[in-house]
JSON list of C-alpha atoms in Angstrom, two decimals:
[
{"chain": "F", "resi": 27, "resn": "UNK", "atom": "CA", "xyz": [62.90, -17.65, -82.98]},
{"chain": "F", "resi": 28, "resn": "UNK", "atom": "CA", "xyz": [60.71, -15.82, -80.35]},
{"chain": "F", "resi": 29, "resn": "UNK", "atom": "CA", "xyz": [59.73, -17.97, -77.86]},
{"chain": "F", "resi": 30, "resn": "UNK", "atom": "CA", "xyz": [55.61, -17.89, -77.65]},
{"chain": "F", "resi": 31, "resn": "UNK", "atom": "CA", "xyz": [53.99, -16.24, -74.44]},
{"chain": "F", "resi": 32, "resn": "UNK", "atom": "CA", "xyz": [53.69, -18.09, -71.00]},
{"chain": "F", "resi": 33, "resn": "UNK", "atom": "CA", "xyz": [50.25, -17.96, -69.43]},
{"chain": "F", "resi": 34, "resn": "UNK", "atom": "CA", "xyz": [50.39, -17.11, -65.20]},
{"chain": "F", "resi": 35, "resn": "UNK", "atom": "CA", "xyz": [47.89, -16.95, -63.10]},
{"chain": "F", "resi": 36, "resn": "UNK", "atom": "CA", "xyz": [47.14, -14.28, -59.99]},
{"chain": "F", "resi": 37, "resn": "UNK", "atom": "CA", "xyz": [45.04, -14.74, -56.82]},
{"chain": "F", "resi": 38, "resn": "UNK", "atom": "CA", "xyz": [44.74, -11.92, -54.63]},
{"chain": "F", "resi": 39, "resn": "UNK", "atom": "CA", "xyz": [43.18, -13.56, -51.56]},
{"chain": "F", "resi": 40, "resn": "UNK", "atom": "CA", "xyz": [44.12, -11.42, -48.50]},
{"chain": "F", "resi": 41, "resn": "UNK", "atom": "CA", "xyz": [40.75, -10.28, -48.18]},
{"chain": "F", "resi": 42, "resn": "UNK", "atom": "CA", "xyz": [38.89, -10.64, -44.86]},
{"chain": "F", "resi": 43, "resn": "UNK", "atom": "CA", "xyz": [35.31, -10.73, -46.07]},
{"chain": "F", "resi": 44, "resn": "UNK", "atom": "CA", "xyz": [33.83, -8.09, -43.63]},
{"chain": "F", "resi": 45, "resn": "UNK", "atom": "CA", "xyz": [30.68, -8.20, -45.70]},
{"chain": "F", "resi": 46, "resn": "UNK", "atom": "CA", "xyz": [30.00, -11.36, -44.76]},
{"chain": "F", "resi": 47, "resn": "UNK", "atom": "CA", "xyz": [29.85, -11.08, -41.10]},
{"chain": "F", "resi": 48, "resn": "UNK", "atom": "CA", "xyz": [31.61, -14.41, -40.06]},
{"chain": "F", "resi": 49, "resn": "UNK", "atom": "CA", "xyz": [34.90, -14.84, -38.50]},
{"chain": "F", "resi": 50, "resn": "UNK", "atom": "CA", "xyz": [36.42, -16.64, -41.22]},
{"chain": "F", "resi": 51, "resn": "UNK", "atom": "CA", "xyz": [37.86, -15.14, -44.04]},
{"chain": "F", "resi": 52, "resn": "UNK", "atom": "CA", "xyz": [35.13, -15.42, -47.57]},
{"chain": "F", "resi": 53, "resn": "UNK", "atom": "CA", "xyz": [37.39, -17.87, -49.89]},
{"chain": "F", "resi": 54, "resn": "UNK", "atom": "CA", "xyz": [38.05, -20.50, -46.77]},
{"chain": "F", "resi": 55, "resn": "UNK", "atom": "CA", "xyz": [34.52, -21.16, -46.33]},
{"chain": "F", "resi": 56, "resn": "UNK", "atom": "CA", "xyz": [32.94, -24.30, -46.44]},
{"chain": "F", "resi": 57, "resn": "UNK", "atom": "CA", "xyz": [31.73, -24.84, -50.43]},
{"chain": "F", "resi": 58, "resn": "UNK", "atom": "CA", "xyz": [30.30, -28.50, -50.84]},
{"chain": "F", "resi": 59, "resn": "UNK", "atom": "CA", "xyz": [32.88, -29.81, -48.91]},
{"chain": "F", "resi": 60, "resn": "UNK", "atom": "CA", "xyz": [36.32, -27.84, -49.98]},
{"chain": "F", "resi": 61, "resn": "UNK", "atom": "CA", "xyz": [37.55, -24.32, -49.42]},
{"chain": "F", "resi": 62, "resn": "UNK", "atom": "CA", "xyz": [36.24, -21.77, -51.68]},
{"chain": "F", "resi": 63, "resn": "UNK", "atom": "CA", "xyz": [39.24, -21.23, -52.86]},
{"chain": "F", "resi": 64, "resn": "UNK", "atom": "CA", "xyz": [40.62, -24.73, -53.50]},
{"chain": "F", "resi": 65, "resn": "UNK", "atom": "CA", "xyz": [37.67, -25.09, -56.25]},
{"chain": "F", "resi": 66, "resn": "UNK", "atom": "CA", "xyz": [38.65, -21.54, -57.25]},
{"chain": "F", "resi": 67, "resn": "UNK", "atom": "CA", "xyz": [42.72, -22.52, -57.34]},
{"chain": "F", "resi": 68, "resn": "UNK", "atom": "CA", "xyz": [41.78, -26.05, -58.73]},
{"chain": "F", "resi": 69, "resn": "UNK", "atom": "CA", "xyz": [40.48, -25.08, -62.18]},
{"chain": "F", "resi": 70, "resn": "UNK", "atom": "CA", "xyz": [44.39, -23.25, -62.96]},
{"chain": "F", "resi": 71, "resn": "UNK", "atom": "CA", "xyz": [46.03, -25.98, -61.44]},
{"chain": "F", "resi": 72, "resn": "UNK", "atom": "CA", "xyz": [44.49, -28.44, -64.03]},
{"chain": "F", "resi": 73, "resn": "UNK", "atom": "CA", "xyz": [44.69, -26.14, -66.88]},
{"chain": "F", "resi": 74, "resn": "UNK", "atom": "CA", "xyz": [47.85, -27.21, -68.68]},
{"chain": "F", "resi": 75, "resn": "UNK", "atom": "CA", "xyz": [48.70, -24.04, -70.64]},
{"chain": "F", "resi": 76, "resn": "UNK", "atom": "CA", "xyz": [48.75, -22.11, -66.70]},
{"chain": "F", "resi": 77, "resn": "UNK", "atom": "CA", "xyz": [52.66, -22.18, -66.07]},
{"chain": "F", "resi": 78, "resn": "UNK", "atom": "CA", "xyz": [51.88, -21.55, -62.28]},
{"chain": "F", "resi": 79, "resn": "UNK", "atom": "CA", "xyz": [49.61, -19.22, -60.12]},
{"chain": "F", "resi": 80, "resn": "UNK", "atom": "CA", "xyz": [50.91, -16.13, -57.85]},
{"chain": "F", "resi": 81, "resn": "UNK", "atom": "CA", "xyz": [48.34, -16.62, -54.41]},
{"chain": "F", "resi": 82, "resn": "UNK", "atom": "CA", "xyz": [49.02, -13.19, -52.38]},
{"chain": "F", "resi": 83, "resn": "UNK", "atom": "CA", "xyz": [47.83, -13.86, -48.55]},
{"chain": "F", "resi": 84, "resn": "UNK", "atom": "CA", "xyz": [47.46, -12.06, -45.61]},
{"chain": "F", "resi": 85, "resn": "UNK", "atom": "CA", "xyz": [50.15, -12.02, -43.15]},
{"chain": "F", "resi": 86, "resn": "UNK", "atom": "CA", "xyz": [48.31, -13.34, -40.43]},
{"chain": "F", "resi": 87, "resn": "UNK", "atom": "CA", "xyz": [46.43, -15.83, -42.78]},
{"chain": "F", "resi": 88, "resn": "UNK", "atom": "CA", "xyz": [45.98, -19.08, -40.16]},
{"chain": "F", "resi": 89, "resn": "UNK", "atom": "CA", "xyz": [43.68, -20.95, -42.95]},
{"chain": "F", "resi": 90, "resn": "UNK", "atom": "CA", "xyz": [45.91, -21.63, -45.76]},
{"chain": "F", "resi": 91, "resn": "UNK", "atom": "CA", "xyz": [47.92, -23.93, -44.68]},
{"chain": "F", "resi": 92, "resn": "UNK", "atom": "CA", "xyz": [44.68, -26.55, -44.44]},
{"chain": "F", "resi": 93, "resn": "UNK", "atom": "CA", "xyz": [43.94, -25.87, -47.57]},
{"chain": "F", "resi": 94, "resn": "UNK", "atom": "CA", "xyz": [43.98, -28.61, -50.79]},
{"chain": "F", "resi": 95, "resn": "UNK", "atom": "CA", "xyz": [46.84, -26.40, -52.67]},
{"chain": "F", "resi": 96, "resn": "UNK", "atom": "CA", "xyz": [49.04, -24.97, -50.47]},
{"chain": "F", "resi": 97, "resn": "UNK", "atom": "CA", "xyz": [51.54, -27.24, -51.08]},
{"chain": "F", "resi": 98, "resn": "UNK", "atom": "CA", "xyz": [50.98, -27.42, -54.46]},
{"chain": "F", "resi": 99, "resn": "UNK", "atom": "CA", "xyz": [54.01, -27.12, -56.87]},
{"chain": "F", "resi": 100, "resn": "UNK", "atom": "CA", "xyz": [52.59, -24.87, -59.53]},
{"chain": "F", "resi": 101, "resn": "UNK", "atom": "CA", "xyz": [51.53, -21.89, -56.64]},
{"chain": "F", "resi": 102, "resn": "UNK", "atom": "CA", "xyz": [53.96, -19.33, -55.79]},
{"chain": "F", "resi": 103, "resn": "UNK", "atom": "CA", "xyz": [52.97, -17.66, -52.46]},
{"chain": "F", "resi": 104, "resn": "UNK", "atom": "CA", "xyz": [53.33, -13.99, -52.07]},
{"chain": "F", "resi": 105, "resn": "UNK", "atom": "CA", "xyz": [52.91, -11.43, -49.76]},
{"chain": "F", "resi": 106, "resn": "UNK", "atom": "CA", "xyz": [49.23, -9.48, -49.49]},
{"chain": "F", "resi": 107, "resn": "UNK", "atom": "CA", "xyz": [48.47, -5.95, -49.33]},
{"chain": "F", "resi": 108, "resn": "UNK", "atom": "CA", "xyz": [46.58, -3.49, -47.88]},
{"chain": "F", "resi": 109, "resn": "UNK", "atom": "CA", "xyz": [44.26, -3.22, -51.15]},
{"chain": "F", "resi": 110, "resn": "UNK", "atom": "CA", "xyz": [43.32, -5.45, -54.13]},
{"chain": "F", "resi": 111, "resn": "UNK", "atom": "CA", "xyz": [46.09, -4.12, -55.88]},
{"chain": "F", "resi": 112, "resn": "UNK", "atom": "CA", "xyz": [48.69, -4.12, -53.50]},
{"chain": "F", "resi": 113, "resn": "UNK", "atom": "CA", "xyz": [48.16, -7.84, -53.32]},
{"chain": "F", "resi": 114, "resn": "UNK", "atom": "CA", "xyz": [48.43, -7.79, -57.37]},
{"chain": "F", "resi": 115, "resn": "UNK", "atom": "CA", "xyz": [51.46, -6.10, -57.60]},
{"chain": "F", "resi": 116, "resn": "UNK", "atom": "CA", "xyz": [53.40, -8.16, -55.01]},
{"chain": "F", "resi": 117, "resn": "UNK", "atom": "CA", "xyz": [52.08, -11.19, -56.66]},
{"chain": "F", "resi": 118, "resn": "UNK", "atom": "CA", "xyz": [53.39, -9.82, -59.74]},
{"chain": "F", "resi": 119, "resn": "UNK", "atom": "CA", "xyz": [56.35, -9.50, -57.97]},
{"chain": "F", "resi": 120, "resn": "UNK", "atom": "CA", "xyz": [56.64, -12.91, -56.81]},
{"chain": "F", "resi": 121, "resn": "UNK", "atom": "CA", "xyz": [56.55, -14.25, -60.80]},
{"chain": "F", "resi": 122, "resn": "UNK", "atom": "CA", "xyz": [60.14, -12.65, -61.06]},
{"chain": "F", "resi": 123, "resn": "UNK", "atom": "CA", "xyz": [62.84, -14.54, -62.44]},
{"chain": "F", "resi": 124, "resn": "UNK", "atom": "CA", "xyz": [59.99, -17.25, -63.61]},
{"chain": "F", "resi": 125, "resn": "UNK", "atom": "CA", "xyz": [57.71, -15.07, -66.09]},
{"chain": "F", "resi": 126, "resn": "UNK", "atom": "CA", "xyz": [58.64, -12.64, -68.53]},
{"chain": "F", "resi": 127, "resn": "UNK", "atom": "CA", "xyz": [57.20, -9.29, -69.19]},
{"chain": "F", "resi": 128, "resn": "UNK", "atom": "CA", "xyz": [55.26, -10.50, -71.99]},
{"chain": "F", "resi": 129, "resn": "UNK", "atom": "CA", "xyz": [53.71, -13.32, -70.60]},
{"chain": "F", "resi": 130, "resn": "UNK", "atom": "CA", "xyz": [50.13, -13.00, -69.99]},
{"chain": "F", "resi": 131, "resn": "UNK", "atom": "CA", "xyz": [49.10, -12.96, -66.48]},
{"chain": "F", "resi": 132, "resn": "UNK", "atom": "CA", "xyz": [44.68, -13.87, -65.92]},
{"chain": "F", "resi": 133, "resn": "UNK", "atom": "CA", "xyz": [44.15, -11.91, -62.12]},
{"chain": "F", "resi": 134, "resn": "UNK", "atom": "CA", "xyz": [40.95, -14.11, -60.91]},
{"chain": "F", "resi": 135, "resn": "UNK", "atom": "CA", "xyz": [39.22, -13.27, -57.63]},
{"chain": "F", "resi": 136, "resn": "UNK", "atom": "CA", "xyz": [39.39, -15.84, -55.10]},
{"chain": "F", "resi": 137, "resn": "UNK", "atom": "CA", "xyz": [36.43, -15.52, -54.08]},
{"chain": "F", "resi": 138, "resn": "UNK", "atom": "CA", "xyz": [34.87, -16.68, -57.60]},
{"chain": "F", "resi": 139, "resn": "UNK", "atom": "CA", "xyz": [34.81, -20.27, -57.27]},
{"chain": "F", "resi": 140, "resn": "UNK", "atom": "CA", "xyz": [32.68, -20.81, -60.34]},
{"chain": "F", "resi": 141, "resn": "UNK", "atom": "CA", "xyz": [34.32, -19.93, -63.32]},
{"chain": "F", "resi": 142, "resn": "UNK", "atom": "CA", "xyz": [33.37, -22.25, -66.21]},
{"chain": "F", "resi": 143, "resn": "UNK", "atom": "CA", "xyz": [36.41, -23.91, -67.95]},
{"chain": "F", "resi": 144, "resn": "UNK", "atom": "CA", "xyz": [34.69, -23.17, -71.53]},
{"chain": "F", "resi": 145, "resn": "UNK", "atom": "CA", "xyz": [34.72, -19.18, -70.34]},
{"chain": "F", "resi": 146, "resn": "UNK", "atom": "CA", "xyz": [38.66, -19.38, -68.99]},
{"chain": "F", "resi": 147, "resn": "UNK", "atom": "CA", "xyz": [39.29, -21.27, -72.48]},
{"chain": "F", "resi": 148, "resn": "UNK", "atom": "CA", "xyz": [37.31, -18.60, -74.81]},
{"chain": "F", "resi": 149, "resn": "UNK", "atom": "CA", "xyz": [39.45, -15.49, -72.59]},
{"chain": "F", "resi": 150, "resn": "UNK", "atom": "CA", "xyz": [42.22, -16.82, -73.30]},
{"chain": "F", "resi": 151, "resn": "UNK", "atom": "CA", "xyz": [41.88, -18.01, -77.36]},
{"chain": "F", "resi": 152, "resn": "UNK", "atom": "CA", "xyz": [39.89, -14.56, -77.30]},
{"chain": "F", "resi": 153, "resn": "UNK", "atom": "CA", "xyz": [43.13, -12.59, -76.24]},
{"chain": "F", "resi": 154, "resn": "UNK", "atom": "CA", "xyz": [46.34, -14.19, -77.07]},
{"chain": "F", "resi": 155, "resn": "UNK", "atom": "CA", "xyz": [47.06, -12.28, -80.17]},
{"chain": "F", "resi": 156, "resn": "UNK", "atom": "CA", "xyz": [45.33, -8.83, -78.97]},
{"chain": "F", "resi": 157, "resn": "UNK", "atom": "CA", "xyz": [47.67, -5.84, -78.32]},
{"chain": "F", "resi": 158, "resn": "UNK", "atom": "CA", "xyz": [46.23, -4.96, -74.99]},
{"chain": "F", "resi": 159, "resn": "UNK", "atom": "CA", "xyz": [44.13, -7.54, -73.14]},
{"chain": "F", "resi": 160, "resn": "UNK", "atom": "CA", "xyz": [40.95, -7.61, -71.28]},
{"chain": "F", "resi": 161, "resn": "UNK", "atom": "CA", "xyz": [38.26, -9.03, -69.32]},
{"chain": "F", "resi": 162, "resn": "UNK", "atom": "CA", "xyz": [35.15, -11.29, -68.82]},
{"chain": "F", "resi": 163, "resn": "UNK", "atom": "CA", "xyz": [32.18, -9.63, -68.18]},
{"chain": "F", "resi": 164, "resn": "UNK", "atom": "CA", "xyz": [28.38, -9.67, -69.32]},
{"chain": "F", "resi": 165, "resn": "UNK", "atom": "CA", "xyz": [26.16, -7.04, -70.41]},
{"chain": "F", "resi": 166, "resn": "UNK", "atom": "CA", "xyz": [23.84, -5.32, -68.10]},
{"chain": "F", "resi": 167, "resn": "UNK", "atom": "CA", "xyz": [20.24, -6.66, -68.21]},
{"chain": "F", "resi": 168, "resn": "UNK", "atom": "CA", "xyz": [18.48, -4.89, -65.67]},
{"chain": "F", "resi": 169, "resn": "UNK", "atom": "CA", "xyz": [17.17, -1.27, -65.08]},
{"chain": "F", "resi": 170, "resn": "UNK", "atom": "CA", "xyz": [20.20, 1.35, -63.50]},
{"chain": "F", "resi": 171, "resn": "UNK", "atom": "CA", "xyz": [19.77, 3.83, -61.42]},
{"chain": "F", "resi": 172, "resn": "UNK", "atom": "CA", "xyz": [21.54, 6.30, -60.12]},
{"chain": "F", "resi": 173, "resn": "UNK", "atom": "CA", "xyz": [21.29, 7.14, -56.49]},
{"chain": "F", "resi": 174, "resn": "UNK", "atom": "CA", "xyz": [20.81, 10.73, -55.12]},
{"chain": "F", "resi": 175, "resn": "UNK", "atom": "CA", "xyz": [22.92, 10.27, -51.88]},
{"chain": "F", "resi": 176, "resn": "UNK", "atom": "CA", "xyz": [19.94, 10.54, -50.02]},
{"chain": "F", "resi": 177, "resn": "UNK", "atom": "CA", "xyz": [18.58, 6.84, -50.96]},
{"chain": "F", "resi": 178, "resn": "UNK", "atom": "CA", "xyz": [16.59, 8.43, -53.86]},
{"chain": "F", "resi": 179, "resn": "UNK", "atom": "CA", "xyz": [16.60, 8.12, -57.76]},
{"chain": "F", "resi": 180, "resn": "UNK", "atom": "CA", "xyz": [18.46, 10.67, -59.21]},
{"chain": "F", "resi": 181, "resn": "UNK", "atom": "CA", "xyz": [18.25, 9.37, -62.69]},
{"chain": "F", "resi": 182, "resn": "UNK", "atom": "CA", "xyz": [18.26, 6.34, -64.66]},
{"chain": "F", "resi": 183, "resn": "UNK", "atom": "CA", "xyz": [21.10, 5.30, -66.10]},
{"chain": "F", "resi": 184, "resn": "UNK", "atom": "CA", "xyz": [20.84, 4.03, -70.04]},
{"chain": "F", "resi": 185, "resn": "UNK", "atom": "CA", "xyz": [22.40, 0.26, -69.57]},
{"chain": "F", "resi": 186, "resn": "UNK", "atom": "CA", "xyz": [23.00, -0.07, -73.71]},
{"chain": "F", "resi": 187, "resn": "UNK", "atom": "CA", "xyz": [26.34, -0.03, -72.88]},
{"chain": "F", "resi": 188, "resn": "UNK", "atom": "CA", "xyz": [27.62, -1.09, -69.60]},
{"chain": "F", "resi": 189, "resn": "UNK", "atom": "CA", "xyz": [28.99, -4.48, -69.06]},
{"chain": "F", "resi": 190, "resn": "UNK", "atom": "CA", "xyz": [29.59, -5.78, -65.36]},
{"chain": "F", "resi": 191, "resn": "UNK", "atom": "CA", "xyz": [33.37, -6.20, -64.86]},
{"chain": "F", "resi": 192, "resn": "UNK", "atom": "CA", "xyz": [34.30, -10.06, -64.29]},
{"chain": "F", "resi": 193, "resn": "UNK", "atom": "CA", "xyz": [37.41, -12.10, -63.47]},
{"chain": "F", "resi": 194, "resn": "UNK", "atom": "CA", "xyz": [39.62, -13.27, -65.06]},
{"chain": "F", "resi": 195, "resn": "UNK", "atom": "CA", "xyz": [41.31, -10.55, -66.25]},
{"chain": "F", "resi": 196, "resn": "UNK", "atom": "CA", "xyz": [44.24, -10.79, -68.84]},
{"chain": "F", "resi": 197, "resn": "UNK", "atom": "CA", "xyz": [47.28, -8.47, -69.58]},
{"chain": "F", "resi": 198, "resn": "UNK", "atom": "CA", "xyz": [50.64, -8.61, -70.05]},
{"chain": "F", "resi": 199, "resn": "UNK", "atom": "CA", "xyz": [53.00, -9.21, -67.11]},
{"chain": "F", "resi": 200, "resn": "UNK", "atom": "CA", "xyz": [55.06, -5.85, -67.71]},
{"chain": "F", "resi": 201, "resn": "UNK", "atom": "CA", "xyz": [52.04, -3.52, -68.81]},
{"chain": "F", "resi": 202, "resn": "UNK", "atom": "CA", "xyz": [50.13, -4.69, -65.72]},
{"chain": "F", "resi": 203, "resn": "UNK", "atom": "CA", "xyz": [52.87, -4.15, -63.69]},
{"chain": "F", "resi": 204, "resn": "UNK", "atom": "CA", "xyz": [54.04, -0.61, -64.96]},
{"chain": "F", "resi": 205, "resn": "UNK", "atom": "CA", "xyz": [50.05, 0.36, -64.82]},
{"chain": "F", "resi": 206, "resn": "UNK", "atom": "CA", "xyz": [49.73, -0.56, -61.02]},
{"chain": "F", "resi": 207, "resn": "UNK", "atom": "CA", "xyz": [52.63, 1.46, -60.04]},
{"chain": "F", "resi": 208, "resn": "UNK", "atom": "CA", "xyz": [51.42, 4.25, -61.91]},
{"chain": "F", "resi": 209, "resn": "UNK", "atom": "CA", "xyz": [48.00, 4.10, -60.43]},
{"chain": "F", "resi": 210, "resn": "UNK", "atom": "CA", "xyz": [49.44, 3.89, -56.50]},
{"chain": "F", "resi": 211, "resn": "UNK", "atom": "CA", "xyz": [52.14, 6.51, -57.58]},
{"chain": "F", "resi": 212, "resn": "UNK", "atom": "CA", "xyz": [48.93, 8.70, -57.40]},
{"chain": "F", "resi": 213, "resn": "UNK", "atom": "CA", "xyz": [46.91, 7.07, -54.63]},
{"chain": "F", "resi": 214, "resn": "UNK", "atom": "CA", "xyz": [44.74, 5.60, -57.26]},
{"chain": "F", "resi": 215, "resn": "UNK", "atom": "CA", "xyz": [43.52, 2.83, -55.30]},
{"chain": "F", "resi": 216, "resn": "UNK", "atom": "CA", "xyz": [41.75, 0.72, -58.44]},
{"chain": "F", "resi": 217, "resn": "UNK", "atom": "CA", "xyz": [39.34, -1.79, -57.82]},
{"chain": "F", "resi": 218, "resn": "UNK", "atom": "CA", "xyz": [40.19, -4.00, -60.94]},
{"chain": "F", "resi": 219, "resn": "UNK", "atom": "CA", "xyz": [42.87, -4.19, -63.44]},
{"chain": "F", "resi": 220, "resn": "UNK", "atom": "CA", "xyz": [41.22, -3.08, -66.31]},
{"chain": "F", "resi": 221, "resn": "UNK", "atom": "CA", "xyz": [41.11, -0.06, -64.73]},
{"chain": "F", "resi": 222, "resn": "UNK", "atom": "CA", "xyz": [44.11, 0.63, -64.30]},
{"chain": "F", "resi": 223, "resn": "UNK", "atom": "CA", "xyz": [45.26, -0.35, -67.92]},
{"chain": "F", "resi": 224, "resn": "UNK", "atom": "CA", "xyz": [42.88, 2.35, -68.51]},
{"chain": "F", "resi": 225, "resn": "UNK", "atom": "CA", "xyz": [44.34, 4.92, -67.03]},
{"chain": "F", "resi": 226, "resn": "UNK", "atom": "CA", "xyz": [46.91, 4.62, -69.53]},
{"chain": "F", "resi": 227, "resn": "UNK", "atom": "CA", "xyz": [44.67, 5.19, -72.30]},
{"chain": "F", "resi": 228, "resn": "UNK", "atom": "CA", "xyz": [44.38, 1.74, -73.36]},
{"chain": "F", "resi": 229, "resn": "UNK", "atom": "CA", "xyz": [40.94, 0.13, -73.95]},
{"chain": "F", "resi": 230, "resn": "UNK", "atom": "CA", "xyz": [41.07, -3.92, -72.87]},
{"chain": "F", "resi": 231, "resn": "UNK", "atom": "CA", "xyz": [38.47, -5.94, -74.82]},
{"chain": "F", "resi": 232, "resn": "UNK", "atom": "CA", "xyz": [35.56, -7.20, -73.01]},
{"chain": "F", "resi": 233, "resn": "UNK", "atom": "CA", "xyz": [34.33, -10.98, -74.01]},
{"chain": "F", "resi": 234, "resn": "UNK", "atom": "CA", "xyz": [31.19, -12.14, -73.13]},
{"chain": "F", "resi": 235, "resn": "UNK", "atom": "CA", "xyz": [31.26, -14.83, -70.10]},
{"chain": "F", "resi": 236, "resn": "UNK", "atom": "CA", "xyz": [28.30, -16.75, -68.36]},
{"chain": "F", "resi": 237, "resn": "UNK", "atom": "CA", "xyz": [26.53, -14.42, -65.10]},
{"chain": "F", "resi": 238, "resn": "UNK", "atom": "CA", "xyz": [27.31, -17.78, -63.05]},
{"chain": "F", "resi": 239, "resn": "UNK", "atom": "CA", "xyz": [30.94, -16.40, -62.39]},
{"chain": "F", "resi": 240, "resn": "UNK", "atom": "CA", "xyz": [29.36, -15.21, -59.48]},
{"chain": "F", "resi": 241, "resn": "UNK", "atom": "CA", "xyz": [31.62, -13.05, -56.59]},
{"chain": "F", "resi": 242, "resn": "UNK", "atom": "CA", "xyz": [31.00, -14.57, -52.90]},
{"chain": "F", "resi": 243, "resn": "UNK", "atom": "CA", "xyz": [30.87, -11.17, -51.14]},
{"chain": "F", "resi": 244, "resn": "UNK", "atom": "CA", "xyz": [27.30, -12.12, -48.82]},
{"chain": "F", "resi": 245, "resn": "UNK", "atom": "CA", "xyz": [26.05, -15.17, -46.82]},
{"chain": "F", "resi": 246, "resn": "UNK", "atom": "CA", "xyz": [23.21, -16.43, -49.14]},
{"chain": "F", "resi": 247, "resn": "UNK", "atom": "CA", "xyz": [26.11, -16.62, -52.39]},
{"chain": "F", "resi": 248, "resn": "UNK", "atom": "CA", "xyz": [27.28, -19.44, -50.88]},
{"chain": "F", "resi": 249, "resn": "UNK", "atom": "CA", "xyz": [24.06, -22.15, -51.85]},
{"chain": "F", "resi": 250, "resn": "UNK", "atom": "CA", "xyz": [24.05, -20.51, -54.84]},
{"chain": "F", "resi": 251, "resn": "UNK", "atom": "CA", "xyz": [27.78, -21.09, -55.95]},
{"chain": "F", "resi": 252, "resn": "UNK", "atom": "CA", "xyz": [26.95, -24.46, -54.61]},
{"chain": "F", "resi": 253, "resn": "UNK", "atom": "CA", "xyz": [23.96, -24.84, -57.10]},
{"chain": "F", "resi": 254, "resn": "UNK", "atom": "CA", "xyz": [26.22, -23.36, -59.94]},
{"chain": "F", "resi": 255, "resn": "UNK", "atom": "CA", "xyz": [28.84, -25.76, -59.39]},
{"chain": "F", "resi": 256, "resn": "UNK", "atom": "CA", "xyz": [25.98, -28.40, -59.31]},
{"chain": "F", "resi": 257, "resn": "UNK", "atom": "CA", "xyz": [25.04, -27.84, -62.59]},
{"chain": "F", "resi": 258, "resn": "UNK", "atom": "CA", "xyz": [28.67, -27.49, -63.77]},
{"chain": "F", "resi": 259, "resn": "UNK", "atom": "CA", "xyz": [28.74, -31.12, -62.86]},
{"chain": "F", "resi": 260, "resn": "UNK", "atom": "CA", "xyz": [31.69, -29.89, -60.31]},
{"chain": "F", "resi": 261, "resn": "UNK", "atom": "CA", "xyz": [30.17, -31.10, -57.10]},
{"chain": "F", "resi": 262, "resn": "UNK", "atom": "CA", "xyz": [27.11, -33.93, -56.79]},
{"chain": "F", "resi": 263, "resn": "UNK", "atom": "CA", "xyz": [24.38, -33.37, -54.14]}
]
C-alpha cells in the first residue's frame, strides 16, 4: 500500500527588507504585538496536516531567537542564501531524511502574515491529486502598463489574463528541488517557484485566493496587515 503524501512547509526568511528603510529585518517587525513572522509561522504550526516547516535564516540573524517559534518542535532551521531561492533549496535540503520526494512542500513568504486559513485549506484540497502543483494568486483588476524605461507609457498591457503570483506555493519535494538546481545551474536567479517549475515546461495551476494575502515589502503595509488580521478576527484592537 502506498503510503499517502506528507504536507511540509518552507519559509525563506533571510531577507533584510532594504525596501523598508528600518534597521530591522521586514518579518521581525512589530505586527499587533508579535513578530511578523510568528503570525506568519503560527497558521502552519496549527495546521495539523503540516508535518513540519523548513525556516531558512540569515547567518547573522540576531532576531530569531526572541521569536514565539523558534523553539518550536515542528520547525526545522536551515541555512539562508544569497537569493530567494538559495534559501529554498537549502530549506529543501534541511527536510532530508524527514520528507520524501513526493511529499508536497507549500513555500510561503515570511513576510505574508495574512494568509487566510480557508485560502491555505482550498490550495491544498485544490492540489493534492494534480500532477504538477501551483499557486495562489488573483486576477489582475487594474489598468497595466508598460513602462518605456524613460518613466513613460510604452503601451498598455491587456490584463485578461494575468494573475498576480501569491504564496503559498505547492509542488512536490523532488520536482521543486530538481527545478531549482536547474534554474541556478544557469544563473537563473527566479523570483518564485512557479517559475522555475516552468522552466521545465510544466504549467502549475493557479487558484483563486483573497488580495488580503498582502506582501510587507513598505512601511505603510504594516497598519494594513494589521487591519486585515483585524477583520480575520486574528488580532482585537
Amino acid at each position: 500500500m502506498n503510503t499517502p503524501s506528507a504536507f511540509w512547509a518552507v519559509l525563506p526568511a533571510a531577507g533584510v527588507g532594504r525596501r523598508m528603510g528600518g534597521v530591522i529585518p521586514k518579518q521581525y517587525l512589530d505586527l499587533a504585538g508579535q513578530t511578523v513572522i510568528d503570525h506568519t509561522l503560527g497558521l502552519f504550526i496549527a495546521d495539523e496536516r503540516i508535518q513540519g516547516v523548513a525556516v531558512a535564516l540569515g547567518p547573522e540573524d540576531a532576531y530569531w531567537g526572541e521569536t514565539r517559534y523558534a523553539a518550536h518542535p515542528k520547525v526545522i532551521r536551515a541555512p539562508g542564501g544569497a537569493e530567494r531561492c538559495h534559501s529554498v533549496l537549502n530549506a529543501l535540503a534541511a527536510l532530508d531524511g524527514l520528507a520524501r520526494d513526493d511529499d508536497w512542500v507549500l513555500v510561503h513568504d515570511a513576510a505574508r502574515p495574512c494568509l487566510r486559513r480557508a485560502d491555505l485549506d482550498r490550495l491544498i484540497e485544490s492540489l493534492a491529486g494534480d500532477a504538477v502543483g501551483g499557486l495562489l494568486g488573483i486576477p489582475v483588476r487594474d489598468t497595466m502598463k508598460r513602462e518605456d524605461g524613460a518613466g513613460c507609457i510604452a503601451r498598455t498591457v491587456d490584463r485578461a489574463s494575468l494573475w498576480h503570483a501569491y504564496t503559498p506555493q505547492m509542488f512536490r519535494l523532488g520536482l521543486l528541488r530538481r527545478a531549482l538546481r536547474e534554474a541556478l545551474e544557469v544563473n537563473d536567479l527566479v523570483t518564485d517557484d512557479a517559475s522555475a517549475i516552468e522552466r521545465l515546461g510544466l504549467a502549475p495551476r493557479l487558484i483563486e485566493g483573497h488580495a488580503d494575502n498582502i506582501k510587507i515589502t513598505r512601511a505603510e503595509d504594516l497598519p494594513l496587515a494589521h487591519f486585515y488580521l483585524q477583520q480575520q478576527g486574528r488580532v482585537h484592537v
